[in-house]
Amino acid sequence: MKDPVQKLLLFDFDGVLVDSLDVYEAVVHQCLDAIGRPIVSTRADYLALYQDNFYEELARRGIDLSAFLAELARIRPHIDTSLIKPLPAVTSILPALAERHRLMLISSNSREVIEVLLARMGVSECFEEVMGADFLLNKTEKIVHAWNLTGFAKEDVYYVGDTAGDIREAHRAGIRSVAVTWGWHERSDLEAVSPDFLVDTPQALARMFTTEPPSQGC
Ligand SMILES: O=C(O)COP(=O)(O)O
């Protein structure tokens, strides 16, 4: 098999590598209640915050971001990360991808939490950088930062995400987007923002980058 050209593969974390929806829905609910702005009552309300950048969406709805972030920092040590479920079908494809490509994580979660979970899943070594909310809140800026750090051609930079917001941020950064359908947003939400690629299984994601990539997206 012909070796694929090396790529920069940027991964979202929650929803893509772990099933953490119940945990973070409850955390965000709790933070918003604590600052007196209970704007989320249903799961649909929560997921709507990820139609674009999560933090910018909160700010757009009039939430005081510093108060929200302070509350989040206060409760973070109490989050029971044992309730966050790794997705072994995804983590199992990472070593082969990391052998051929450069992998980084770009997430709205905190770097500290992500690093604990990556270590627990045994895949810390697969990622050369973890850019969390403590670095920058805007994923587009983090994508551009990672791209500048590495100097890849833009057609060789991919963001793999599971929400419409992830795909929008990848579009704004001008790189390729891969939407995965096993995460937080439904396929129809992802299709609505026209990802360059849409994949239904971790195996399909692995195939995209371990053989020559298709010449055009979905
Ligand atoms: O998918 C999302 O947008 C949320 O995931 P993240 O916390 O890893 O950014």
Coordinates of N, CA, C and O in Angstrom, one line a residue, residues 1-7 97 100-101 155-156 158 176 197 204-216:
M1 N 0.9 -1.2 0.0 CA 0.0 0.0 0.0 C 0.9 1.3 0.0 O 1.9 1.3 0.7
K2 N 0.5 2.2 -0.8 CA 1.3 3.5 -0.9 C 1.2 4.3 0.4 O 0.1 4.4 1.0
D3 N 2.3 4.8 0.9 CA 2.2 5.5 2.2 C 1.5 6.9 2.0 O 1.8 7.6 1.0
P4 N 0.5 7.2 2.8 CA -0.1 8.5 2.7 C 0.8 9.7 3.0 O 1.8 9.5 3.8
V5 N 0.6 10.8 2.4 CA 1.3 12.0 2.7 C 1.1 12.4 4.2 O -0.1 12.2 4.7
Q6 N 2.1 12.8 4.9 CA 1.9 13.1 6.3 C 0.9 14.3 6.5 O 1.0 15.3 5.7
K7 N 0.0 14.2 7.4 CA -1.0 15.3 7.7 C -0.9 15.7 9.1 O -0.3 15.1 10.0
L97 N -2.5 6.0 13.5 CA -2.6 7.4 12.9 C -1.3 8.2 13.3 O -0.7 8.9 12.5
R100 N 1.9 7.6 11.4 CA 2.0 8.2 10.1 C 1.9 9.7 10.0 O 2.3 10.4 9.1
H101 N 1.2 10.3 11.0 CA 0.8 11.7 11.0 C 1.2 12.4 12.3 O 1.6 11.7 13.2
E155 N -4.2 22.1 2.8 CA -5.0 20.9 2.5 C -4.5 19.6 3.2 O -5.1 18.6 3.1
D156 N -3.5 19.8 4.0 CA -3.0 18.6 4.8 C -3.3 18.8 6.3 O -2.8 18.1 7.2
Y158 N -6.4 18.9 9.1 CA -7.8 18.4 9.3 C -8.2 18.6 10.8 O -7.4 18.4 11.7
R176 N -9.4 21.6 6.4 CA -10.4 20.6 6.1 C -11.1 20.1 7.4 O -10.4 20.0 8.5
F197 N -15.7 16.2 5.1 CA -15.9 14.7 5.2 C -16.8 14.4 6.4 O -16.8 15.1 7.4
A204 N -13.7 3.9 9.6 CA -13.7 4.8 8.3 C -12.8 5.9 8.5 O -12.1 6.3 7.5
L205 N -12.7 6.5 9.7 CA -11.7 7.6 10.0 C -10.3 7.1 9.8 O -9.5 7.8 9.1
A206 N -10.0 5.9 10.3 CA -8.7 5.4 10.2 C -8.3 5.2 8.7 O -7.2 5.5 8.3
R207 N -9.3 4.6 8.0 CA -9.0 4.4 6.5 C -8.7 5.6 5.8 O -7.9 5.6 4.9
M208 N -9.3 6.7 6.2 CA -9.1 8.0 5.5 C -7.6 8.4 5.5 O -7.1 9.1 4.6
F209 N -7.0 8.1 6.6 CA -5.6 8.6 6.8 C -4.5 7.5 6.8 O -3.4 7.8 7.0
T210 N -5.0 6.3 6.5 CA -3.9 5.2 6.4 C -3.8 4.7 5.0 O -3.0 3.8 4.7
T211 N -4.7 5.2 4.1 CA -4.5 4.9 2.7 C -4.5 6.3 2.1 O -4.8 7.3 2.8
E212 N -4.3 6.4 0.8 CA -4.4 7.7 0.1 C -5.8 8.3 0.4 O -6.8 7.6 0.2
P213 N -5.9 9.6 0.8 CA -7.2 10.1 1.0 C -8.0 10.3 -0.3 O -7.4 10.4 -1.3
P214 N -9.3 10.2 -0.2 CA -10.2 10.4 -1.4 C -9.9 11.8 -2.0 O -9.5 12.7 -1.2
S215 N -10.1 11.9 -3.3 CA -9.8 13.2 -3.9 C -10.8 14.2 -3.6 O -10.6 15.4 -3.7
Q216 N -12.0 13.8 -3.2 CA -13.0 14.8 -2.8 C -13.8 14.4 -1.6 O -13.9 13.2 -1.4

